[in-house]
Amino acid sequence: MEIANNKNIYQVTSSDYPLSCPGKNMSKSESHPKIFIKLDKKGEGVCPYCGAIYRAHHNT
């Protein structure tokens, strides 16, 4: 999982699945109950607790 240019936007690949938030690379200050993130048809998911955005990054 890589952090994109914007804060709290994470580029994820298939090796990151299943997605959960908070992620292992997040600081303790971003801690909240662990939930699993489901990506929509556009390949994007949002954490309802902290607003972190997860975007599928397709390797080409």
PDB file of N, CA and C in Angstrom:
ATOM      1  N   MET A   1       0.857  -1.168   0.000  1.00  0.00           N
ATOM      2  CA  MET A   1       0.000   0.000   0.000  1.00  0.00           C
ATOM      3  C   MET A   1       0.901   1.227   0.000  1.00  0.00           C
ATOM      4  N   GLU A   2       0.619   2.164  -0.870  1.00  0.00           N
ATOM      5  CA  GLU A   2       1.380   3.404  -0.954  1.00  0.00           C
ATOM      6  C   GLU A   2       0.464   4.587  -0.705  1.00  0.00           C
ATOM      7  N   ILE A   3       0.998   5.602  -0.034  1.00  0.00           N
ATOM      8  CA  ILE A   3       0.247   6.831   0.173  1.00  0.00           C
ATOM      9  C   ILE A   3       0.388   7.674  -1.083  1.00  0.00           C
ATOM     10  N   ALA A   4      -0.726   8.110  -1.628  1.00  0.00           N
ATOM     11  CA  ALA A   4      -0.714   8.966  -2.814  1.00  0.00           C
ATOM     12  C   ALA A   4      -0.342  10.386  -2.399  1.00  0.00           C
ATOM     13  N   ASN A   5      -0.328  11.295  -3.341  1.00  0.00           N
ATOM     14  CA  ASN A   5       0.067  12.680  -3.060  1.00  0.00           C
ATOM     15  C   ASN A   5      -0.834  13.352  -2.034  1.00  0.00           C
ATOM     16  N   ASN A   6      -2.126  13.111  -2.092  1.00  0.00           N
ATOM     17  CA  ASN A   6      -3.054  13.741  -1.150  1.00  0.00           C
ATOM     18  C   ASN A   6      -3.059  12.972   0.163  1.00  0.00           C
ATOM     19  N   LYS A   7      -3.220  13.697   1.269  1.00  0.00           N
ATOM     20  CA  LYS A   7      -3.235  13.061   2.578  1.00  0.00           C
ATOM     21  C   LYS A   7      -4.418  12.108   2.693  1.00  0.00           C
ATOM     22  N   ASN A   8      -4.149  10.942   3.266  1.00  0.00           N
ATOM     23  CA  ASN A   8      -5.160   9.916   3.522  1.00  0.00           C
ATOM     24  C   ASN A   8      -5.770   9.316   2.262  1.00  0.00           C
ATOM     25  N   ILE A   9      -5.034   9.326   1.157  1.00  0.00           N
ATOM     26  CA  ILE A   9      -5.442   8.594  -0.039  1.00  0.00           C
ATOM     27  C   ILE A   9      -4.391   7.517  -0.261  1.00  0.00           C
ATOM     28  N   TYR A  10      -4.829   6.266  -0.275  1.00  0.00           N
ATOM     29  CA  TYR A  10      -3.912   5.141  -0.368  1.00  0.00           C
ATOM     30  C   TYR A  10      -4.124   4.384  -1.668  1.00  0.00           C
ATOM     31  N   GLN A  11      -3.049   4.167  -2.406  1.00  0.00           N
ATOM     32  CA  GLN A  11      -3.077   3.349  -3.610  1.00  0.00           C
ATOM     33  C   GLN A  11      -2.858   1.910  -3.156  1.00  0.00           C
ATOM     34  N   VAL A  12      -3.774   1.017  -3.497  1.00  0.00           N
ATOM     35  CA  VAL A  12      -3.675  -0.371  -3.060  1.00  0.00           C
ATOM     36  C   VAL A  12      -3.594  -1.303  -4.263  1.00  0.00           C
ATOM     37  N   THR A  13      -2.935  -2.426  -4.055  1.00  0.00           N
ATOM     38  CA  THR A  13      -2.836  -3.458  -5.082  1.00  0.00           C
ATOM     39  C   THR A  13      -3.447  -4.739  -4.529  1.00  0.00           C
ATOM     40  N   SER A  14      -3.532  -5.743  -5.356  1.00  0.00           N
ATOM     41  CA  SER A  14      -4.142  -7.004  -4.933  1.00  0.00           C
ATOM     42  C   SER A  14      -3.400  -7.629  -3.751  1.00  0.00           C
ATOM     43  N   SER A  15      -2.129  -7.323  -3.580  1.00  0.00           N
ATOM     44  CA  SER A  15      -1.378  -7.872  -2.444  1.00  0.00           C
ATOM     45  C   SER A  15      -1.810  -7.255  -1.113  1.00  0.00           C
ATOM     46  N   ASP A  16      -2.549  -6.152  -1.145  1.00  0.00           N
ATOM     47  CA  ASP A  16      -3.038  -5.493   0.073  1.00  0.00           C
ATOM     48  C   ASP A  16      -4.368  -6.058   0.561  1.00  0.00           C
ATOM     49  N   TYR A  17      -5.023  -6.889  -0.240  1.00  0.00           N
ATOM     50  CA  TYR A  17      -6.338  -7.418   0.125  1.00  0.00           C
ATOM     51  C   TYR A  17      -6.198  -8.534   1.144  1.00  0.00           C
ATOM     52  N   PRO A  18      -7.133  -8.683   2.076  1.00  0.00           N
ATOM     53  CA  PRO A  18      -8.301  -7.829   2.263  1.00  0.00           C
ATOM     54  C   PRO A  18      -7.906  -6.492   2.889  1.00  0.00           C
ATOM     55  N   LEU A  19      -8.580  -5.447   2.462  1.00  0.00           N
ATOM     56  CA  LEU A  19      -8.297  -4.099   2.957  1.00  0.00           C
ATOM     57  C   LEU A  19      -8.962  -3.879   4.302  1.00  0.00           C
ATOM     58  N   SER A  20      -8.222  -3.281   5.214  1.00  0.00           N
ATOM     59  CA  SER A  20      -8.809  -2.904   6.494  1.00  0.00           C
ATOM     60  C   SER A  20      -8.266  -1.540   6.889  1.00  0.00           C
ATOM     61  N   CYS A  21      -9.027  -0.847   7.688  1.00  0.00           N
ATOM     62  CA  CYS A  21      -8.638   0.461   8.182  1.00  0.00           C
ATOM     63  C   CYS A  21      -8.851   0.450   9.690  1.00  0.00           C
ATOM     64  N   PRO A  22      -7.934   0.933  10.516  1.00  0.00           N
ATOM     65  CA  PRO A  22      -6.698   1.558  10.102  1.00  0.00           C
ATOM     66  C   PRO A  22      -5.718   0.532   9.554  1.00  0.00           C
ATOM     67  N   GLY A  23      -4.938   0.980   8.573  1.00  0.00           N
ATOM     68  CA  GLY A  23      -3.938   0.123   7.950  1.00  0.00           C
ATOM     69  C   GLY A  23      -2.691   0.018   8.806  1.00  0.00           C
ATOM     70  N   LYS A  24      -1.850  -0.943   8.469  1.00  0.00           N
ATOM     71  CA  LYS A  24      -0.639  -1.169   9.263  1.00  0.00           C
ATOM     72  C   LYS A  24       0.343  -0.006   9.193  1.00  0.00           C
ATOM     73  N   ASN A  25       0.237   0.838   8.172  1.00  0.00           N
ATOM     74  CA  ASN A  25       1.151   1.973   8.022  1.00  0.00           C
ATOM     75  C   ASN A  25       0.614   3.266   8.625  1.00  0.00           C
ATOM     76  N   MET A  26      -0.539   3.213   9.275  1.00  0.00           N
ATOM     77  CA  MET A  26      -1.141   4.420   9.845  1.00  0.00           C
ATOM     78  C   MET A  26      -0.632   4.646  11.260  1.00  0.00           C
ATOM     79  N   SER A  27      -0.584   5.901  11.660  1.00  0.00           N
ATOM     80  CA  SER A  27      -0.111   6.244  12.999  1.00  0.00           C
ATOM     81  C   SER A  27      -1.175   5.932  14.047  1.00  0.00           C
ATOM     82  N   LYS A  28      -0.732   5.850  15.296  1.00  0.00           N
ATOM     83  CA  LYS A  28      -1.663   5.572  16.391  1.00  0.00           C
ATOM     84  C   LYS A  28      -2.711   6.668  16.535  1.00  0.00           C
ATOM     85  N   SER A  29      -2.385   7.893  16.126  1.00  0.00           N
ATOM     86  CA  SER A  29      -3.346   8.991  16.236  1.00  0.00           C
ATOM     87  C   SER A  29      -4.517   8.805  15.276  1.00  0.00           C
ATOM     88  N   GLU A  30      -4.345   7.952  14.267  1.00  0.00           N
ATOM     89  CA  GLU A  30      -5.415   7.681  13.313  1.00  0.00           C
ATOM     90  C   GLU A  30      -6.201   6.433  13.698  1.00  0.00           C
ATOM     91  N   SER A  31      -5.981   5.949  14.904  1.00  0.00           N
ATOM     92  CA  SER A  31      -6.575   4.694  15.337  1.00  0.00           C
ATOM     93  C   SER A  31      -8.080   4.821  15.585  1.00  0.00           C
ATOM     94  N   HIS A  32      -8.785   3.787  15.187  1.00  0.00           N
ATOM     95  CA  HIS A  32     -10.221   3.649  15.425  1.00  0.00           C
ATOM     96  C   HIS A  32     -10.535   2.169  15.313  1.00  0.00           C
ATOM     97  N   PRO A  33     -11.767   1.722  15.576  1.00  0.00           N
ATOM     98  CA  PRO A  33     -12.060   0.294  15.440  1.00  0.00           C
ATOM     99  C   PRO A  33     -11.721  -0.206  14.035  1.00  0.00           C
ATOM    100  N   LYS A  34     -11.134  -1.403  13.969  1.00  0.00           N
ATOM    101  CA  LYS A  34     -10.750  -1.979  12.676  1.00  0.00           C
ATOM    102  C   LYS A  34     -11.996  -2.376  11.891  1.00  0.00           C
ATOM    103  N   ILE A  35     -12.041  -1.929  10.639  1.00  0.00           N
ATOM    104  CA  ILE A  35     -13.123  -2.326   9.738  1.00  0.00           C
ATOM    105  C   ILE A  35     -12.511  -2.736   8.404  1.00  0.00           C
ATOM    106  N   PHE A  36     -13.256  -3.522   7.653  1.00  0.00           N
ATOM    107  CA  PHE A  36     -12.807  -3.928   6.329  1.00  0.00           C
ATOM    108  C   PHE A  36     -13.433  -3.013   5.289  1.00  0.00           C
ATOM    109  N   ILE A  37     -12.638  -2.654   4.289  1.00  0.00           N
ATOM    110  CA  ILE A  37     -13.046  -1.708   3.252  1.00  0.00           C
ATOM    111  C   ILE A  37     -13.369  -2.471   1.977  1.00  0.00           C
ATOM    112  N   LYS A  38     -14.537  -2.218   1.428  1.00  0.00           N
ATOM    113  CA  LYS A  38     -14.943  -2.811   0.157  1.00  0.00           C
ATOM    114  C   LYS A  38     -14.824  -1.739  -0.924  1.00  0.00           C
ATOM    115  N   LEU A  39     -14.160  -2.091  -2.012  1.00  0.00           N
ATOM    116  CA  LEU A  39     -14.018  -1.147  -3.119  1.00  0.00           C
ATOM    117  C   LEU A  39     -15.258  -1.197  -4.002  1.00  0.00           C
ATOM    118  N   ASP A  40     -15.665  -0.035  -4.526  1.00  0.00           N
ATOM    119  CA  ASP A  40     -16.814   0.025  -5.428  1.00  0.00           C
ATOM    120  C   ASP A  40     -16.385  -0.339  -6.851  1.00  0.00           C
ATOM    121  N   LYS A  41     -17.299  -0.217  -7.789  1.00  0.00           N
ATOM    122  CA  LYS A  41     -17.019  -0.588  -9.180  1.00  0.00           C
ATOM    123  C   LYS A  41     -15.920   0.258  -9.805  1.00  0.00           C
ATOM    124  N   LYS A  42     -15.720   1.459  -9.269  1.00  0.00           N
ATOM    125  CA  LYS A  42     -14.653   2.336  -9.771  1.00  0.00           C
ATOM    126  C   LYS A  42     -13.306   2.023  -9.125  1.00  0.00           C
ATOM    127  N   GLY A  43     -13.300   1.081  -8.187  1.00  0.00           N
ATOM    128  CA  GLY A  43     -12.057   0.720  -7.512  1.00  0.00           C
ATOM    129  C   GLY A  43     -11.693   1.638  -6.370  1.00  0.00           C
ATOM    130  N   GLU A  44     -12.705   2.195  -5.699  1.00  0.00           N
ATOM    131  CA  GLU A  44     -12.450   3.132  -4.609  1.00  0.00           C
ATOM    132  C   GLU A  44     -13.309   2.780  -3.406  1.00  0.00           C
ATOM    133  N   GLY A  45     -12.744   2.941  -2.217  1.00  0.00           N
ATOM    134  CA  GLY A  45     -13.469   2.724  -0.976  1.00  0.00           C
ATOM    135  C   GLY A  45     -13.083   3.785   0.034  1.00  0.00           C
ATOM    136  N   VAL A  46     -14.000   4.115   0.939  1.00  0.00           N
ATOM    137  CA  VAL A  46     -13.764   5.170   1.932  1.00  0.00           C
ATOM    138  C   VAL A  46     -14.057   4.623   3.323  1.00  0.00           C
ATOM    139  N   CYS A  47     -13.174   4.936   4.260  1.00  0.00           N
ATOM    140  CA  CYS A  47     -13.392   4.546   5.649  1.00  0.00           C
ATOM    141  C   CYS A  47     -14.408   5.499   6.278  1.00  0.00           C
ATOM    142  N   PRO A  48     -15.484   4.968   6.863  1.00  0.00           N
ATOM    143  CA  PRO A  48     -16.489   5.847   7.472  1.00  0.00           C
ATOM    144  C   PRO A  48     -16.005   6.512   8.765  1.00  0.00           C
ATOM    145  N   TYR A  49     -14.954   5.989   9.379  1.00  0.00           N
ATOM    146  CA  TYR A  49     -14.437   6.577  10.616  1.00  0.00           C
ATOM    147  C   TYR A  49     -13.508   7.758  10.360  1.00  0.00           C
ATOM    148  N   CYS A  50     -12.487   7.551   9.533  1.00  0.00           N
ATOM    149  CA  CYS A  50     -11.456   8.586   9.382  1.00  0.00           C
ATOM    150  C   CYS A  50     -11.450   9.243   8.008  1.00  0.00           C
ATOM    151  N   GLY A  51     -12.239   8.724   7.080  1.00  0.00           N
ATOM    152  CA  GLY A  51     -12.317   9.324   5.755  1.00  0.00           C
ATOM    153  C   GLY A  51     -11.182   8.943   4.818  1.00  0.00           C
ATOM    154  N   ALA A  52     -10.319   8.008   5.239  1.00  0.00           N
ATOM    155  CA  ALA A  52      -9.228   7.562   4.366  1.00  0.00           C
ATOM    156  C   ALA A  52      -9.824   6.976   3.088  1.00  0.00           C
ATOM    157  N   ILE A  53      -9.198   7.303   1.968  1.00  0.00           N
ATOM    158  CA  ILE A  53      -9.669   6.831   0.668  1.00  0.00           C
ATOM    159  C   ILE A  53      -8.692   5.775   0.160  1.00  0.00           C
ATOM    160  N   TYR A  54      -9.237   4.655  -0.265  1.00  0.00           N
ATOM    161  CA  TYR A  54      -8.442   3.562  -0.818  1.00  0.00           C
ATOM    162  C   TYR A  54      -8.775   3.440  -2.292  1.00  0.00           C
ATOM    163  N   ARG A  55      -7.743   3.482  -3.134  1.00  0.00           N
ATOM    164  CA  ARG A  55      -7.938   3.398  -4.585  1.00  0.00           C
ATOM    165  C   ARG A  55      -7.128   2.246  -5.149  1.00  0.00           C
ATOM    166  N   ALA A  56      -7.781   1.448  -5.974  1.00  0.00           N
ATOM    167  CA  ALA A  56      -7.090   0.333  -6.616  1.00  0.00           C
ATOM    168  C   ALA A  56      -6.078   0.871  -7.611  1.00  0.00           C
ATOM    169  N   HIS A  57      -4.875   0.352  -7.529  1.00  0.00           N
ATOM    170  CA  HIS A  57      -3.811   0.705  -8.471  1.00  0.00           C
ATOM    171  C   HIS A  57      -3.532  -0.547  -9.287  1.00  0.00           C
ATOM    172  N   HIS A  58      -3.819  -0.480 -10.567  1.00  0.00           N
ATOM    173  CA  HIS A  58      -3.643  -1.637 -11.433  1.00  0.00           C
ATOM    174  C   HIS A  58      -2.254  -1.592 -12.033  1.00  0.00           C
ATOM    175  N   ASN A  59      -1.477  -2.624 -11.760  1.00  0.00           N
ATOM    176  CA  ASN A  59      -0.126  -2.703 -12.331  1.00  0.00           C
ATOM    177  C   ASN A  59      -0.221  -3.009 -13.807  1.00  0.00           C
ATOM    178  N   THR A  60       0.511  -2.259 -14.626  1.00  0.00           N
ATOM    179  CA  THR A  60       0.507  -2.500 -16.068  1.00  0.00           C
ATOM    180  C   THR A  60       1.877  -2.893 -16.539  1.00  0.00           C
TER     181      THR A  60
END
